[in-house]
Amino acid sequence: MTNDSSKLALFQQQTETRQKIVEAITHQFATEDEGLQHTLMAAKRAGLPEIQISPIQGKLLQLLAVACNAQKILEIGSLGGYSGIWLARALPTNGRFITLEINPTHAMLVHNAFVQAGVSDRAEVRVGKALDLLPQLQNEAPFDLIFIDADKPPYPQYLEWALRLSRPGSIIVADNCIRSGKAFEEPEDEGMAGIVAYNKRIATDPRFISLALAMDDDYTDGFAISVVQR
Ligand code: SAH
Ligand code: DHB
Ligand code: MG
């Protein structure tokens, strides 16, 4: 074998191994129940983009929520309600989950998904631009966990609000903070500028202890996780 073809073979083997690992972890630790599967199908049928978090990311959100004994959770960016169901299920029955969504069609699907998954007693979608809705949440704060997954340019502003609406020990998670490594380089557009600034801020501000983790389906994107320092 030439050097190039053996390199290619090794690369293909590694890709397959990674896929096998993701499948095995998903199967053993993060299987979707009917509620989650139904939500994905309804979103697909309605033509929503398939940009929801992975099952492993859903399970990680649950684990983090339980770790901080979350009673109140806030999400920015609902899509079809998939991540919302993972999060709402980590709450006690008297817990509160609020998710913010700008698109009324998405919000309608989210409402239906929460009813159908049996979490509408604790989970609610609010319709509007996140930056308009966030100031209205101050009465309902502090939130124990805040998940940021909406439009990317205002990520640093979402972080400001997350900090304002949290308590020491709250966990702040943001999706899409790796972007194949672009999240750590000179940004090429407004969206990347938001994410690059977000990462810089959580990495350097002493009020957070943070880590960006490449952990989505193909290890090229993932969460940045921060804990608000006590
Ligand atoms: N968290 C979801 C995926 C969210 S996709 C999941 O994993 O299942 C991003 C969502 O944010 C889309 O539904 C989009 O309509 C919404 N969004 C975009 N800009 C927004 C804004 N300014 N305020 C609120 N929601 C916004
Ligand atoms: C996009 C947005 C997301 O939140 C995501 O997880 C993946 C892709 C997008 O806007 O393309
Ligand atoms: Mg995302």
GROMACS .gro file of C-alpha atoms and ligand atoms in nm:
model
  268
    1MET     CA    1   0.000   0.000   0.000
    2THR     CA    2   0.118   0.350  -0.075
    3ASN     CA    3   0.154   0.591   0.210
    4ASP     CA    4  -0.153   0.790   0.095
    5SER     CA    5  -0.384   0.494   0.070
    6SER     CA    6  -0.280   0.360   0.411
    7LYS     CA    7  -0.346   0.703   0.558
    8LEU     CA    8  -0.690   0.701   0.396
    9ALA     CA    9  -0.761   0.352   0.529
   10LEU     CA   10  -0.661   0.459   0.880
   11PHE     CA   11  -0.879   0.770   0.853
   12GLN     CA   12  -1.179   0.565   0.740
   13GLN     CA   13  -1.125   0.321   1.024
   14GLN     CA   14  -1.112   0.603   1.278
   15THR     CA   15  -1.432   0.757   1.139
   16GLU     CA   16  -1.608   0.421   1.162
   17THR     CA   17  -1.481   0.368   1.516
   18ARG     CA   18  -1.610   0.710   1.622
   19GLN     CA   19  -1.950   0.637   1.466
   20LYS     CA   20  -1.963   0.302   1.644
   21ILE     CA   21  -1.882   0.469   1.975
   22VAL     CA   22  -2.153   0.733   1.930
   23GLU     CA   23  -2.408   0.465   1.838
   24ALA     CA   24  -2.315   0.249   2.137
   25ILE     CA   25  -2.325   0.537   2.385
   26THR     CA   26  -2.657   0.656   2.241
   27HIS     CA   27  -2.800   0.304   2.262
   28GLN     CA   28  -2.680   0.239   2.615
   29PHE     CA   29  -2.721   0.582   2.777
   30ALA     CA   30  -2.939   0.809   2.565
   31THR     CA   31  -3.220   0.619   2.394
   32GLU     CA   32  -3.510   0.830   2.271
   33ASP     CA   33  -3.855   0.740   2.400
   34GLU     CA   34  -4.174   0.779   2.197
   35GLY     CA   35  -4.220   1.141   2.301
   36LEU     CA   36  -3.881   1.244   2.164
   37GLN     CA   37  -3.919   1.035   1.848
   38HIS     CA   38  -4.264   1.179   1.785
   39THR     CA   39  -4.131   1.532   1.830
   40LEU     CA   40  -3.858   1.472   1.572
   41MET     CA   41  -4.108   1.330   1.323
   42ALA     CA   42  -4.351   1.620   1.370
   43ALA     CA   43  -4.068   1.872   1.318
   44LYS     CA   44  -3.951   1.693   1.005
   45ARG     CA   45  -4.305   1.676   0.867
   46ALA     CA   46  -4.342   2.051   0.922
   47GLY     CA   47  -4.019   2.112   0.729
   48LEU     CA   48  -3.811   2.243   1.021
   49PRO     CA   49  -3.432   2.222   0.976
   50GLU     CA   50  -3.281   1.917   1.148
   51ILE     CA   51  -3.049   2.115   1.373
   52GLN     CA   52  -3.162   1.988   1.711
   53ILE     CA   53  -2.907   1.858   1.962
   54SER     CA   54  -2.806   1.490   1.956
   55PRO     CA   55  -2.943   1.233   2.204
   56ILE     CA   56  -2.605   1.231   2.382
   57GLN     CA   57  -2.624   1.609   2.420
   58GLY     CA   58  -2.981   1.573   2.549
   59LYS     CA   59  -2.864   1.326   2.812
   60LEU     CA   60  -2.575   1.554   2.910
   61LEU     CA   61  -2.822   1.841   2.962
   62GLN     CA   62  -3.030   1.614   3.187
   63LEU     CA   63  -2.724   1.508   3.381
   64LEU     CA   64  -2.617   1.869   3.436
   65ALA     CA   65  -2.971   1.967   3.541
   66VAL     CA   66  -2.982   1.689   3.800
   67ALA     CA   67  -2.627   1.771   3.917
   68CYS     CA   68  -2.727   2.128   4.009
   69ASN     CA   69  -3.061   2.012   4.153
   70ALA     CA   70  -3.243   2.225   3.894
   71GLN     CA   71  -3.594   2.342   3.980
   72LYS     CA   72  -3.606   2.614   3.713
   73ILE     CA   73  -3.456   2.589   3.364
   74LEU     CA   74  -3.446   2.847   3.084
   75GLU     CA   75  -3.380   2.775   2.715
   76ILE     CA   76  -3.318   3.031   2.439
   77GLY     CA   77  -3.414   2.880   2.099
   78SER     CA   78  -3.674   2.598   2.101
   79LEU     CA   79  -3.701   2.474   1.737
   80GLY     CA   80  -3.946   2.179   1.763
   81GLY     CA   81  -3.909   2.118   2.138
   82TYR     CA   82  -3.660   1.830   2.122
   83SER     CA   83  -3.396   1.969   2.362
   84GLY     CA   84  -3.681   2.112   2.571
   85ILE     CA   85  -3.824   1.768   2.638
   86TRP     CA   86  -3.485   1.634   2.750
   87LEU     CA   87  -3.452   1.932   2.986
   88ALA     CA   88  -3.810   1.932   3.118
   89ARG     CA   89  -3.779   1.562   3.203
   90ALA     CA   90  -3.486   1.637   3.434
   91LEU     CA   91  -3.714   1.854   3.653
   92PRO     CA   92  -3.925   1.751   3.950
   93THR     CA   93  -4.302   1.766   3.875
   94ASN     CA   94  -4.326   2.107   4.045
   95GLY     CA   95  -4.028   2.240   3.843
   96ARG     CA   96  -4.049   2.508   3.570
   97PHE     CA   97  -3.907   2.497   3.219
   98ILE     CA   98  -3.938   2.808   3.001
   99THR     CA   99  -3.818   2.816   2.639
  100LEU     CA  100  -3.803   3.126   2.416
  101GLU     CA  101  -3.880   3.102   2.043
  102ILE     CA  102  -3.909   3.377   1.782
  103ASN     CA  103  -4.094   3.172   1.515
  104PRO     CA  104  -4.468   3.128   1.594
  105THR     CA  105  -4.489   2.816   1.374
  106HIS     CA  106  -4.205   2.657   1.570
  107ALA     CA  107  -4.367   2.765   1.897
  108MET     CA  108  -4.695   2.596   1.804
  109LEU     CA  109  -4.511   2.269   1.734
  110VAL     CA  110  -4.323   2.304   2.063
  111HIS     CA  111  -4.646   2.349   2.256
  112ASN     CA  112  -4.792   2.036   2.095
  113ALA     CA  113  -4.469   1.842   2.156
  114PHE     CA  114  -4.477   1.928   2.529
  115VAL     CA  115  -4.840   1.814   2.560
  116GLN     CA  116  -4.769   1.497   2.369
  117ALA     CA  117  -4.454   1.417   2.573
  118GLY     CA  118  -4.645   1.471   2.898
  119VAL     CA  119  -4.436   1.765   3.024
  120SER     CA  120  -4.681   2.053   2.967
  121ASP     CA  121  -4.743   2.069   3.345
  122ARG     CA  122  -4.391   2.212   3.387
  123ALA     CA  123  -4.283   2.323   3.036
  124GLU     CA  124  -4.389   2.639   2.856
  125VAL     CA  125  -4.287   2.809   2.530
  126ARG     CA  126  -4.290   3.190   2.506
  127VAL     CA  127  -4.306   3.348   2.160
  128GLY     CA  128  -4.093   3.647   2.070
  129LYS     CA  129  -3.744   3.776   2.013
  130ALA     CA  130  -3.528   3.645   2.298
  131LEU     CA  131  -3.372   3.985   2.371
  132ASP     CA  132  -3.725   4.128   2.419
  133LEU     CA  133  -3.844   3.839   2.639
  134LEU     CA  134  -3.538   3.803   2.863
  135PRO     CA  135  -3.595   4.129   3.062
  136GLN     CA  136  -3.946   4.003   3.149
  137LEU     CA  137  -3.799   3.695   3.321
  138GLN     CA  138  -3.637   3.881   3.610
  139ASN     CA  139  -3.934   3.804   3.841
  140GLU     CA  140  -3.899   3.433   3.766
  141ALA     CA  141  -3.520   3.418   3.823
  142PRO     CA  142  -3.290   3.269   3.932
  143PHE     CA  143  -3.270   2.982   3.686
  144ASP     CA  144  -3.053   2.686   3.787
  145LEU     CA  145  -2.965   2.595   3.429
  146ILE     CA  146  -2.975   2.808   3.115
  147PHE     CA  147  -2.935   2.659   2.767
  148ILE     CA  148  -2.844   2.900   2.484
  149ASP     CA  149  -2.918   2.770   2.132
  150ALA     CA  150  -3.079   3.049   1.925
  151ASP     CA  151  -2.929   3.289   1.666
  152LYS     CA  152  -2.552   3.321   1.702
  153PRO     CA  153  -2.464   3.695   1.670
  154PRO     CA  154  -2.616   3.787   2.010
  155TYR     CA  155  -2.454   3.496   2.202
  156PRO     CA  156  -2.253   3.743   2.417
  157GLN     CA  157  -2.575   3.931   2.502
  158TYR     CA  158  -2.749   3.603   2.586
  159LEU     CA  159  -2.458   3.528   2.818
  160GLU     CA  160  -2.506   3.864   2.994
  161TRP     CA  161  -2.873   3.783   3.047
  162ALA     CA  162  -2.795   3.429   3.157
  163LEU     CA  163  -2.561   3.569   3.422
  164ARG     CA  164  -2.822   3.822   3.534
  165LEU     CA  165  -3.090   3.552   3.559
  166SER     CA  166  -2.872   3.296   3.740
  167ARG     CA  167  -2.730   3.231   4.090
  168PRO     CA  168  -2.388   3.116   4.206
  169GLY     CA  169  -2.373   2.749   4.110
  170SER     CA  170  -2.606   2.786   3.810
  171ILE     CA  171  -2.494   2.609   3.493
  172ILE     CA  172  -2.491   2.790   3.158
  173VAL     CA  173  -2.465   2.575   2.845
  174ALA     CA  174  -2.434   2.708   2.489
  175ASP     CA  175  -2.462   2.496   2.174
  176ASN     CA  176  -2.247   2.533   1.861
  177CYS     CA  177  -1.936   2.659   2.039
  178ILE     CA  178  -1.683   2.450   1.840
  179ARG     CA  179  -1.790   2.485   1.474
  180SER     CA  180  -1.508   2.267   1.336
  181GLY     CA  181  -1.256   2.485   1.522
  182LYS     CA  182  -1.381   2.815   1.375
  183ALA     CA  183  -1.508   2.909   1.721
  184PHE     CA  184  -1.146   2.973   1.828
  185GLU     CA  185  -1.024   3.163   1.520
  186GLU     CA  186  -1.060   3.509   1.371
  187PRO     CA  187  -1.435   3.520   1.285
  188GLU     CA  188  -1.549   3.531   0.920
  189ASP     CA  189  -1.905   3.650   0.981
  190GLU     CA  190  -2.138   3.795   1.242
  191GLY     CA  191  -2.253   3.457   1.367
  192MET     CA  192  -1.899   3.330   1.424
  193ALA     CA  193  -1.807   3.665   1.580
  194GLY     CA  194  -2.079   3.605   1.842
  195ILE     CA  195  -1.953   3.256   1.921
  196VAL     CA  196  -1.583   3.352   1.924
  197ALA     CA  197  -1.660   3.638   2.166
  198TYR     CA  198  -1.874   3.404   2.379
  199ASN     CA  199  -1.591   3.152   2.417
  200LYS     CA  200  -1.337   3.424   2.498
  201ARG     CA  201  -1.563   3.566   2.763
  202ILE     CA  202  -1.645   3.238   2.941
  203ALA     CA  203  -1.279   3.133   2.923
  204THR     CA  204  -1.142   3.452   3.080
  205ASP     CA  205  -1.409   3.603   3.306
  206PRO     CA  206  -1.330   3.486   3.661
  207ARG     CA  207  -1.702   3.462   3.740
  208PHE     CA  208  -1.715   3.139   3.534
  209ILE     CA  209  -1.545   2.805   3.532
  210SER     CA  210  -1.589   2.681   3.176
  211LEU     CA  211  -1.505   2.420   2.915
  212ALA     CA  212  -1.587   2.382   2.545
  213LEU     CA  213  -1.643   2.016   2.457
  214ALA     CA  214  -1.640   1.866   2.105
  215MET     CA  215  -1.911   1.608   2.156
  216ASP     CA  216  -2.179   1.617   1.886
  217ASP     CA  217  -2.242   1.338   1.630
  218ASP     CA  218  -1.906   1.374   1.455
  219TYR     CA  219  -1.702   1.558   1.722
  220THR     CA  220  -1.686   1.880   1.513
  221ASP     CA  221  -1.929   2.088   1.718
  222GLY     CA  222  -2.055   2.087   2.073
  223PHE     CA  223  -2.141   2.262   2.396
  224ALA     CA  224  -1.956   2.521   2.597
  225ILE     CA  225  -2.040   2.456   2.961
  226SER     CA  226  -1.993   2.715   3.235
  227VAL     CA  227  -2.066   2.715   3.605
  228VAL     CA  228  -2.130   3.051   3.772
  229GLN     CA  229  -1.868   3.070   4.048
  230ARG     CA  230  -1.979   3.060   4.409
  231SAH     N1  231  -3.264   2.388   2.103
  231SAH     C1  232  -3.325   2.328   1.985
  231SAH     C2  233  -3.263   2.382   1.857
  231SAH     C3  234  -3.277   2.531   1.841
  231SAH     S1  235  -3.249   2.585   1.674
  231SAH     C4  236  -3.306   2.177   1.994
  231SAH     O1  237  -3.192   2.134   2.013
  231SAH     O2  238  -3.404   2.102   1.982
  231SAH     C5  239  -3.260   2.757   1.695
  231SAH     C6  240  -3.400   2.813   1.722
  231SAH     O3  241  -3.384   2.948   1.767
  231SAH     C7  242  -3.491   2.820   1.598
  231SAH     O4  243  -3.616   2.762   1.625
  231SAH     C8  244  -3.506   2.970   1.571
  231SAH     O5  245  -3.633   3.006   1.518
  231SAH     C9  246  -3.487   3.028   1.710
  231SAH     N2  247  -3.442   3.168   1.712
  231SAH    C10  248  -3.359   3.230   1.624
  231SAH     N3  249  -3.340   3.357   1.657
  231SAH    C11  250  -3.410   3.379   1.771
  231SAH    C12  251  -3.430   3.493   1.855
  231SAH     N4  252  -3.372   3.610   1.831
  231SAH     N5  253  -3.509   3.478   1.964
  231SAH    C13  254  -3.569   3.359   1.991
  231SAH     N6  255  -3.553   3.249   1.915
  231SAH    C14  256  -3.476   3.257   1.806
  232DHB     C1  257  -2.756   2.593   1.302
  232DHB     C2  258  -2.801   2.633   1.427
  232DHB     C3  259  -2.787   2.551   1.535
  232DHB     O1  260  -2.828   2.586   1.659
  232DHB     C4  261  -2.730   2.425   1.521
  232DHB     O2  262  -2.717   2.347   1.630
  232DHB     C5  263  -2.683   2.384   1.397
  232DHB     C6  264  -2.697   2.467   1.287
  232DHB     C7  265  -2.772   2.681   1.185
  232DHB     O3  266  -2.829   2.789   1.203
  232DHB     O4  267  -2.728   2.642   1.077
  233MG      MG  268  -2.764   2.448   1.806
   0.00000   0.00000   0.00000
